[in-house]
């Protein structure tokens, strides 16, 4: 059994890993659906776009479900506080996600162009809204959220939904959309041919450059924001009450981890460089390389975010001491240990069957393939 401090760090790493897993798998099918009305101009082309992710999109949602379960089990205080403050935003995500399975399944039930076009835009909305909200949520972690704990650790919050839509959070939402569009476009370029592939390549070239630019500018903006800084705290290897620490604000402090650990600068550098290389690879028609590079860019962006926040996972604007960290938002040592055993068993299973599905469904999606496949959308 690992000691408590190590378990806390392991679970922080596992949460980052699960978010990356969802971004690399569910991320490209969100990106493809966002591109549906633009990459496909005719009904046949849009069927090609939909069926590029049709066999795998449902399985990719396992990562999202796993993230929710892991948050509840490993970081219950974070689960309670975040779901309280972001309740309305998460309802938008939930109802937007409802459009995806219905859109995939019902679109081709009728041949009416208005019916199919309506579901195409429903799939677009059901993908762009979650992408935007996920980015806005991450952006608000750097701005802080209006919640606090009382002496019994009961959470209370103030503010309104529109408070979440502050400029920096919306900027992060745009970055998230562009990142997923890049990932979706490079995947679509791998899975399709002819006109759809050409449009996907063009979009990937633009999205790669835009992502690199937005991510770099976002770092400069982040440097101007005040950050939370822990002044005093108990032993991180022990059981900690979030209120038993003192926290102050530090100008430009979100980059302090990078200044104390210079190797961390490789993370944002990899995000920018991989995005540009993905655009270049798309231009040179190296489609698989572009897809891999877009994944590396996503990993760079997410790991940069996690490294900048560490050890904070949910800062509070109402009471700095109520801010949650990797050290004081966790479950008991036994719970973390048992859950780690569950993760060690089931995450490899998820990865194995996901890999098997992608192997079985490999190859480009063509009209001939759709005609011979009775299970296509």
Tab-separated table of N, CA, C and O in Angstrom, residues 248-350:
chain	number	residue	atom	x	y	z
A	248	UNK	N	-2.818	33.031	0.024
A	248	UNK	CA	-2.733	34.430	-0.393
A	248	UNK	C	-2.767	34.500	-1.915
A	248	UNK	O	-2.693	33.476	-2.601
A	249	UNK	N	-2.891	35.710	-2.428
A	249	UNK	CA	-2.912	35.916	-3.878
A	249	UNK	C	-1.538	36.393	-4.336
A	249	UNK	O	-0.894	37.212	-3.671
A	250	UNK	N	-1.106	35.866	-5.468
A	250	UNK	CA	0.218	36.177	-5.991
A	250	UNK	C	0.085	36.647	-7.431
A	250	UNK	O	-0.464	35.929	-8.284
A	251	UNK	N	0.569	37.825	-7.727
A	251	UNK	CA	0.490	38.390	-9.071
A	251	UNK	C	1.317	37.550	-10.044
A	251	UNK	O	2.503	37.314	-9.850
A	252	UNK	N	0.678	37.096	-11.118
A	252	UNK	CA	1.375	36.292	-12.116
A	252	UNK	C	1.836	34.953	-11.597
A	252	UNK	O	2.737	34.336	-12.178
A	253	UNK	N	1.208	34.474	-10.539
A	253	UNK	CA	1.697	33.261	-9.882
A	253	UNK	C	1.375	31.958	-10.581
A	253	UNK	O	1.900	30.912	-10.193
A	254	UNK	N	0.517	32.006	-11.596
A	254	UNK	CA	0.161	30.748	-12.254
A	254	UNK	C	1.333	30.131	-13.015
A	254	UNK	O	1.290	28.947	-13.361
A	255	UNK	N	2.357	30.874	-13.264
A	255	UNK	CA	3.525	30.338	-13.958
A	255	UNK	C	4.660	30.005	-13.001
A	255	UNK	O	5.760	29.671	-13.441
A	256	UNK	N	4.406	30.083	-11.698
A	256	UNK	CA	5.480	29.858	-10.724
A	256	UNK	C	6.019	28.430	-10.788
A	256	UNK	O	7.224	28.210	-10.587
A	257	UNK	N	5.166	27.453	-11.047
A	257	UNK	CA	5.648	26.072	-11.145
A	257	UNK	C	6.639	25.906	-12.298
A	257	UNK	O	7.590	25.124	-12.212
A	258	UNK	N	6.411	26.645	-13.369
A	258	UNK	CA	7.309	26.562	-14.523
A	258	UNK	C	8.641	27.246	-14.229
A	258	UNK	O	9.680	26.844	-14.756
A	259	UNK	N	8.604	28.269	-13.395
A	259	UNK	CA	9.840	28.961	-13.044
A	259	UNK	C	10.688	28.144	-12.072
A	259	UNK	O	11.921	28.180	-12.135
A	260	UNK	N	10.021	27.406	-11.173
A	260	UNK	CA	10.774	26.578	-10.224
A	260	UNK	C	11.199	25.250	-10.831
A	260	UNK	O	12.185	24.651	-10.394
A	261	UNK	N	10.448	24.770	-11.823
A	261	UNK	CA	10.781	23.520	-12.529
A	261	UNK	C	10.861	23.818	-14.024
A	261	UNK	O	9.908	23.604	-14.770
A	262	UNK	N	12.007	24.312	-14.500
A	262	UNK	CA	12.116	24.768	-15.892
A	262	UNK	C	11.761	23.709	-16.934
A	262	UNK	O	11.330	24.054	-18.049
A	263	UNK	N	11.920	22.430	-16.607
A	263	UNK	CA	11.588	21.384	-17.580
A	263	UNK	C	10.107	21.395	-17.952
A	263	UNK	O	9.727	20.903	-19.021
A	264	UNK	N	9.288	21.959	-17.073
A	264	UNK	CA	7.854	22.025	-17.371
A	264	UNK	C	7.562	22.907	-18.584
A	264	UNK	O	6.493	22.776	-19.195
A	265	UNK	N	8.491	23.779	-18.944
A	265	UNK	CA	8.274	24.615	-20.131
A	265	UNK	C	8.178	23.779	-21.396
A	265	UNK	O	7.675	24.253	-22.433
A	266	UNK	N	8.659	22.542	-21.334
A	266	UNK	CA	8.532	21.655	-22.496
A	266	UNK	C	7.072	21.358	-22.815
A	266	UNK	O	6.742	21.047	-23.971
A	267	UNK	N	6.199	21.429	-21.810
A	267	UNK	CA	4.787	21.121	-22.034
A	267	UNK	C	4.114	22.159	-22.933
A	267	UNK	O	3.528	21.787	-23.962
A	268	UNK	N	4.139	23.454	-22.593
A	268	UNK	CA	3.523	24.424	-23.518
A	268	UNK	C	4.245	24.492	-24.853
A	268	UNK	O	3.610	24.700	-25.894
A	269	UNK	N	5.561	24.282	-24.829
A	269	UNK	CA	6.296	24.285	-26.098
A	269	UNK	C	5.826	23.146	-26.997
A	269	UNK	O	5.657	23.329	-28.208
A	270	UNK	N	5.602	21.978	-26.402
A	270	UNK	CA	5.127	20.844	-27.198
A	270	UNK	C	3.726	21.100	-27.738
A	270	UNK	O	3.397	20.696	-28.864
A	271	UNK	N	2.878	21.780	-26.946
A	271	UNK	CA	1.537	22.096	-27.419
A	271	UNK	C	1.564	23.006	-28.639
A	271	UNK	O	0.868	22.753	-29.633
A	272	UNK	N	2.366	24.054	-28.586
A	272	UNK	CA	2.456	24.996	-29.705
A	272	UNK	C	3.113	24.337	-30.915
A	272	UNK	O	2.606	24.415	-32.048
A	273	UNK	N	4.242	23.666	-30.687
A	273	UNK	CA	4.985	23.070	-31.793
A	273	UNK	C	4.195	21.962	-32.471
A	273	UNK	O	4.155	21.873	-33.707
A	274	UNK	N	3.545	21.110	-31.685
A	274	UNK	CA	2.785	20.000	-32.266
A	274	UNK	C	1.605	20.518	-33.082
A	274	UNK	O	1.267	19.947	-34.127
A	275	UNK	N	0.960	21.590	-32.620
A	275	UNK	CA	-0.153	22.158	-33.385
A	275	UNK	C	0.335	22.676	-34.737
A	275	UNK	O	-0.309	22.451	-35.777
A	276	UNK	N	1.474	23.363	-34.743
A	276	UNK	CA	2.028	23.871	-36.005
A	276	UNK	C	2.469	22.729	-36.909
A	276	UNK	O	2.245	22.767	-38.135
A	277	UNK	N	3.075	21.702	-36.329
A	277	UNK	CA	3.506	20.552	-37.129
A	277	UNK	C	2.307	19.778	-37.673
A	277	UNK	O	2.385	19.203	-38.768
A	278	UNK	N	1.215	19.750	-36.920
A	278	UNK	CA	0.002	19.096	-37.422
A	278	UNK	C	-0.518	19.822	-38.657
A	278	UNK	O	-0.959	19.199	-39.626
A	279	UNK	N	-0.475	21.163	-38.616
A	279	UNK	CA	-0.882	21.939	-39.782
A	279	UNK	C	0.041	21.677	-40.962
A	279	UNK	O	-0.405	21.513	-42.107
A	280	UNK	N	1.349	21.610	-40.678
A	280	UNK	CA	2.322	21.349	-41.741
A	280	UNK	C	2.147	19.947	-42.318
A	280	UNK	O	2.166	19.753	-43.545
A	281	UNK	N	1.947	18.960	-41.455
A	281	UNK	CA	1.752	17.587	-41.921
A	281	UNK	C	0.476	17.472	-42.753
A	281	UNK	O	0.429	16.727	-43.734
A	282	UNK	N	-0.561	18.202	-42.375
A	282	UNK	CA	-1.792	18.196	-43.168
A	282	UNK	C	-1.540	18.790	-44.550
A	282	UNK	O	-2.023	18.268	-45.564
A	283	UNK	N	-0.783	19.873	-44.584
A	283	UNK	CA	-0.461	20.501	-45.862
A	283	UNK	C	0.333	19.562	-46.772
A	283	UNK	O	0.104	19.513	-47.979
A	284	UNK	N	1.243	18.773	-46.158
A	284	UNK	CA	2.052	17.838	-46.936
A	284	UNK	C	1.355	16.498	-47.175
A	284	UNK	O	1.933	15.584	-47.718
A	285	UNK	N	0.102	16.376	-46.709
A	285	UNK	CA	-0.725	15.182	-46.911
A	285	UNK	C	-0.222	13.973	-46.110
A	285	UNK	O	-0.453	12.829	-46.486
A	286	UNK	N	0.452	14.218	-44.991
A	286	UNK	CA	0.820	13.140	-44.076
A	286	UNK	C	-0.298	13.027	-43.029
A	286	UNK	O	-0.166	13.527	-41.908
A	287	UNK	N	-1.392	12.372	-43.416
A	287	UNK	CA	-2.608	12.460	-42.610
A	287	UNK	C	-2.476	11.781	-41.246
A	287	UNK	O	-2.929	12.325	-40.234
A	288	UNK	N	-1.915	10.597	-41.211
A	288	UNK	CA	-1.773	9.900	-39.930
A	288	UNK	C	-0.831	10.664	-39.000
A	288	UNK	O	-1.096	10.786	-37.794
A	289	UNK	N	0.252	11.187	-39.554
A	289	UNK	CA	1.178	11.985	-38.745
A	289	UNK	C	0.492	13.230	-38.194
A	289	UNK	O	0.701	13.619	-37.035
A	290	UNK	N	-0.355	13.847	-39.014
A	290	UNK	CA	-1.078	15.036	-38.559
A	290	UNK	C	-2.013	14.691	-37.410
A	290	UNK	O	-2.135	15.456	-36.437
A	291	UNK	N	-2.676	13.536	-37.511
A	291	UNK	CA	-3.585	13.119	-36.446
A	291	UNK	C	-2.820	12.870	-35.146
A	291	UNK	O	-3.248	13.300	-34.064
A	292	UNK	N	-1.692	12.197	-35.234
A	292	UNK	CA	-0.881	11.941	-34.044
A	292	UNK	C	-0.383	13.255	-33.444
A	292	UNK	O	-0.412	13.455	-32.220
A	293	UNK	N	0.053	14.170	-34.291
A	293	UNK	CA	0.548	15.454	-33.811
A	293	UNK	C	-0.560	16.286	-33.167
A	293	UNK	O	-0.326	16.997	-32.184
A	294	UNK	N	-1.778	16.184	-33.698
A	294	UNK	CA	-2.890	16.912	-33.073
A	294	UNK	C	-3.169	16.358	-31.683
A	294	UNK	O	-3.512	17.100	-30.757
A	295	UNK	N	-3.005	15.035	-31.523
A	295	UNK	CA	-3.146	14.438	-30.200
A	295	UNK	C	-2.071	14.921	-29.249
A	295	UNK	O	-2.342	15.207	-28.072
A	296	UNK	N	-0.839	15.012	-29.734
A	296	UNK	CA	0.261	15.517	-28.908
A	296	UNK	C	0.002	16.966	-28.501
A	296	UNK	O	0.268	17.370	-27.360
A	297	UNK	N	-0.539	17.761	-29.422
A	297	UNK	CA	-0.866	19.145	-29.102
A	297	UNK	C	-1.906	19.205	-27.986
A	297	UNK	O	-1.793	20.019	-27.053
A	298	UNK	N	-2.916	18.338	-28.064
A	298	UNK	CA	-3.948	18.305	-27.016
A	298	UNK	C	-3.345	17.921	-25.672
A	298	UNK	O	-3.677	18.508	-24.638
A	299	UNK	N	-2.458	16.931	-25.681
A	299	UNK	CA	-1.796	16.511	-24.444
A	299	UNK	C	-0.959	17.655	-23.878
A	299	UNK	O	-0.951	17.902	-22.668
A	300	UNK	N	-0.259	18.366	-24.752
A	300	UNK	CA	0.547	19.497	-24.305
A	300	UNK	C	-0.296	20.586	-23.651
A	300	UNK	O	0.070	21.131	-22.607
A	301	UNK	N	-1.438	20.875	-24.264
A	301	UNK	CA	-2.334	21.899	-23.710
A	301	UNK	C	-2.865	21.472	-22.345
A	301	UNK	O	-2.843	22.247	-21.372
A	302	UNK	N	-3.329	20.242	-22.239
A	302	UNK	CA	-3.924	19.765	-20.986
A	302	UNK	C	-2.883	19.635	-19.876
A	302	UNK	O	-3.150	19.997	-18.722
A	303	UNK	N	-1.712	19.117	-20.206
A	303	UNK	CA	-0.671	18.964	-19.189
A	303	UNK	C	-0.137	20.324	-18.737
A	303	UNK	O	0.223	20.495	-17.564
A	304	UNK	N	-0.090	21.277	-19.641
A	304	UNK	CA	0.297	22.635	-19.257
A	304	UNK	C	-0.704	23.205	-18.258
A	304	UNK	O	-0.325	23.808	-17.242
A	305	UNK	N	-1.989	22.999	-18.540
A	305	UNK	CA	-3.040	23.483	-17.642
A	305	UNK	C	-2.922	22.853	-16.262
A	305	UNK	O	-2.971	23.547	-15.235
A	306	UNK	N	-2.760	21.529	-16.226
A	306	UNK	CA	-2.662	20.822	-14.942
A	306	UNK	C	-1.427	21.256	-14.169
A	306	UNK	O	-1.473	21.437	-12.941
A	307	UNK	N	-0.312	21.436	-14.861
A	307	UNK	CA	0.933	21.825	-14.196
A	307	UNK	C	0.864	23.241	-13.649
A	307	UNK	O	1.417	23.534	-12.589
A	308	UNK	N	0.186	24.129	-14.379
A	308	UNK	CA	0.052	25.506	-13.909
A	308	UNK	C	-0.821	25.571	-12.651
A	308	UNK	O	-0.532	26.321	-11.716
A	309	UNK	N	-1.885	24.771	-12.619
A	309	UNK	CA	-2.803	24.799	-11.484
A	309	UNK	C	-2.224	24.147	-10.234
A	309	UNK	O	-2.544	24.551	-9.116
A	310	UNK	N	-1.418	23.124	-10.390
A	310	UNK	CA	-0.947	22.317	-9.261
A	310	UNK	C	-0.349	23.186	-8.154
A	310	UNK	O	0.437	24.078	-8.421
A	311	UNK	N	-0.714	22.939	-6.876
A	311	UNK	CA	-1.549	21.836	-6.396
A	311	UNK	C	-3.041	22.159	-6.312
A	311	UNK	O	-3.814	21.351	-5.816
A	312	UNK	N	-3.449	23.333	-6.811
A	312	UNK	CA	-4.861	23.702	-6.729
A	312	UNK	C	-5.672	22.931	-7.773
A	312	UNK	O	-5.197	22.672	-8.885
A	313	UNK	N	-6.895	22.581	-7.386
A	313	UNK	CA	-7.811	21.963	-8.338
A	313	UNK	C	-9.138	22.721	-8.406
A	313	UNK	O	-9.891	22.542	-9.356
A	314	UNK	N	-9.410	23.591	-7.420
A	314	UNK	CA	-10.615	24.427	-7.463
A	314	UNK	C	-10.434	25.611	-6.517
A	314	UNK	O	-10.784	25.541	-5.340
A	315	UNK	N	-9.907	26.723	-7.011
A	315	UNK	CA	-9.725	27.909	-6.169
A	315	UNK	C	-11.059	28.599	-5.877
A	315	UNK	O	-11.989	28.556	-6.680
A	316	UNK	N	-11.127	29.229	-4.724
A	316	UNK	CA	-12.336	29.931	-4.299
A	316	UNK	C	-12.100	31.438	-4.278
A	316	UNK	O	-11.065	31.907	-3.787
A	317	UNK	N	-13.084	32.186	-4.786
A	317	UNK	CA	-12.999	33.644	-4.748
A	317	UNK	C	-13.650	34.217	-3.493
A	317	UNK	O	-13.414	35.377	-3.152
A	318	UNK	N	-14.482	33.420	-2.809
A	318	UNK	CA	-15.150	33.900	-1.600
A	318	UNK	C	-14.278	33.753	-0.364
A	318	UNK	O	-14.278	34.620	0.505
A	319	UNK	N	-13.573	32.652	-0.295
A	319	UNK	CA	-12.731	32.371	0.870
A	319	UNK	C	-11.522	31.593	0.389
A	319	UNK	O	-11.625	30.421	0.040
A	320	UNK	N	-10.381	32.251	0.341
A	320	UNK	CA	-9.183	31.629	-0.223
A	320	UNK	C	-8.840	30.319	0.468
A	320	UNK	O	-8.381	29.361	-0.169
A	321	UNK	N	-9.094	30.233	1.773
A	321	UNK	CA	-8.784	29.007	2.511
A	321	UNK	C	-9.661	27.844	2.078
A	321	UNK	O	-9.274	26.678	2.242
A	322	UNK	N	-10.838	28.125	1.538
A	322	UNK	CA	-11.725	27.063	1.063
A	322	UNK	C	-11.268	26.475	-0.271
A	322	UNK	O	-11.830	25.475	-0.722
A	323	UNK	N	-10.301	27.087	-0.895
A	323	UNK	CA	-9.784	26.567	-2.159
A	323	UNK	C	-9.316	25.123	-1.980
A	323	UNK	O	-8.661	24.790	-0.992
A	324	UNK	N	-9.669	24.308	-2.933
A	324	UNK	CA	-9.344	22.878	-2.838
A	324	UNK	C	-8.040	22.583	-3.565
A	324	UNK	O	-7.766	23.115	-4.642
A	325	UNK	N	-7.257	21.711	-2.961
A	325	UNK	CA	-5.975	21.314	-3.529
A	325	UNK	C	-5.894	19.795	-3.633
A	325	UNK	O	-6.755	19.069	-3.134
A	326	UNK	N	-4.862	19.346	-4.288
A	326	UNK	CA	-4.588	17.912	-4.407
A	326	UNK	C	-4.458	17.269	-3.033
A	326	UNK	O	-4.809	16.090	-2.850
A	327	UNK	N	-4.026	18.041	-2.047
A	327	UNK	CA	-3.711	17.486	-0.735
A	327	UNK	C	-4.913	17.391	0.193
A	327	UNK	O	-4.935	16.524	1.073
A	328	UNK	N	-5.912	18.267	0.022
A	328	UNK	CA	-6.981	18.307	1.033
A	328	UNK	C	-8.384	18.065	0.475
A	328	UNK	O	-9.362	18.197	1.196
A	329	UNK	N	-8.509	17.707	-0.800
A	329	UNK	CA	-9.839	17.467	-1.381
A	329	UNK	C	-10.127	15.987	-1.563
A	329	UNK	O	-11.161	15.625	-2.123
A	330	UNK	N	-9.238	15.141	-1.083
A	330	UNK	CA	-9.287	13.719	-1.431
A	330	UNK	C	-10.075	12.901	-0.413
A	330	UNK	O	-10.353	13.340	0.699
A	331	UNK	N	-10.390	11.682	-0.836
A	331	UNK	CA	-11.025	10.712	0.053
A	331	UNK	C	-9.980	10.136	1.007
A	331	UNK	O	-8.800	10.516	0.975
A	332	UNK	N	-10.408	9.179	1.810
A	332	UNK	CA	-9.502	8.563	2.776
A	332	UNK	C	-8.428	7.745	2.066
A	332	UNK	O	-8.553	7.391	0.892
A	333	UNK	N	-7.374	7.439	2.796
A	333	UNK	CA	-6.281	6.650	2.227
A	333	UNK	C	-6.779	5.288	1.760
A	333	UNK	O	-6.392	4.809	0.684
A	334	UNK	N	-7.660	4.663	2.533
A	334	UNK	CA	-8.174	3.348	2.147
A	334	UNK	C	-8.996	3.426	0.871
A	334	UNK	O	-8.875	2.573	-0.023
A	335	UNK	N	-9.835	4.457	0.770
A	335	UNK	CA	-10.653	4.620	-0.434
A	335	UNK	C	-9.776	4.806	-1.668
A	335	UNK	O	-10.014	4.186	-2.712
A	336	UNK	N	-8.769	5.647	-1.544
A	336	UNK	CA	-7.870	5.869	-2.677
A	336	UNK	C	-7.149	4.587	-3.059
A	336	UNK	O	-6.947	4.300	-4.252
A	337	UNK	N	-6.754	3.803	-2.058
A	337	UNK	CA	-6.062	2.548	-2.330
A	337	UNK	C	-6.949	1.535	-3.029
A	337	UNK	O	-6.535	0.886	-4.001
A	338	UNK	N	-8.187	1.391	-2.544
A	338	UNK	CA	-9.116	0.446	-3.169
A	338	UNK	C	-9.449	0.876	-4.595
A	338	UNK	O	-9.453	0.063	-5.524
A	339	UNK	N	-9.714	2.163	-4.771
A	339	UNK	CA	-10.044	2.668	-6.100
A	339	UNK	C	-8.866	2.541	-7.060
A	339	UNK	O	-9.049	2.327	-8.258
A	340	UNK	N	-7.657	2.677	-6.539
A	340	UNK	CA	-6.479	2.499	-7.391
A	340	UNK	C	-6.435	1.071	-7.934
A	340	UNK	O	-6.121	0.848	-9.109
A	341	UNK	N	-6.773	0.103	-7.082
A	341	UNK	CA	-6.829	-1.276	-7.548
A	341	UNK	C	-7.863	-1.467	-8.641
A	341	UNK	O	-7.630	-2.193	-9.621
A	342	UNK	N	-9.021	-0.809	-8.497
A	342	UNK	CA	-10.065	-0.888	-9.523
A	342	UNK	C	-9.572	-0.292	-10.840
A	342	UNK	O	-9.778	-0.856	-11.918
A	343	UNK	N	-8.906	0.843	-10.735
A	343	UNK	CA	-8.392	1.513	-11.939
A	343	UNK	C	-7.346	0.650	-12.637
A	343	UNK	O	-7.350	0.524	-13.871
A	344	UNK	N	-6.459	0.055	-11.859
A	344	UNK	CA	-5.393	-0.782	-12.433
A	344	UNK	C	-5.982	-1.949	-13.210
A	344	UNK	O	-5.420	-2.397	-14.227
A	345	UNK	N	-7.130	-2.430	-12.795
A	345	UNK	CA	-7.766	-3.564	-13.477
A	345	UNK	C	-8.567	-3.110	-14.695
A	345	UNK	O	-8.422	-3.663	-15.794
A	346	UNK	N	-9.404	-2.091	-14.514
A	346	UNK	CA	-10.394	-1.784	-15.538
A	346	UNK	C	-9.918	-0.809	-16.612
A	346	UNK	O	-10.373	-0.901	-17.760
A	347	UNK	N	-9.029	0.117	-16.285
A	347	UNK	CA	-8.557	1.042	-17.316
A	347	UNK	C	-7.802	0.304	-18.428
A	347	UNK	O	-8.037	0.574	-19.615
A	348	UNK	N	-6.912	-0.655	-18.111
A	348	UNK	CA	-6.307	-1.425	-19.206
A	348	UNK	C	-7.336	-2.177	-20.042
A	348	UNK	O	-7.165	-2.318	-21.264
A	349	UNK	N	-8.404	-2.671	-19.404
A	349	UNK	CA	-9.460	-3.350	-20.159
A	349	UNK	C	-10.114	-2.379	-21.135
A	349	UNK	O	-10.352	-2.709	-22.313
A	350	UNK	N	-10.412	-1.165	-20.661
A	350	UNK	CA	-10.998	-0.147	-21.535
A	350	UNK	C	-10.069	0.139	-22.707
A	350	UNK	O	-10.499	0.216	-23.868
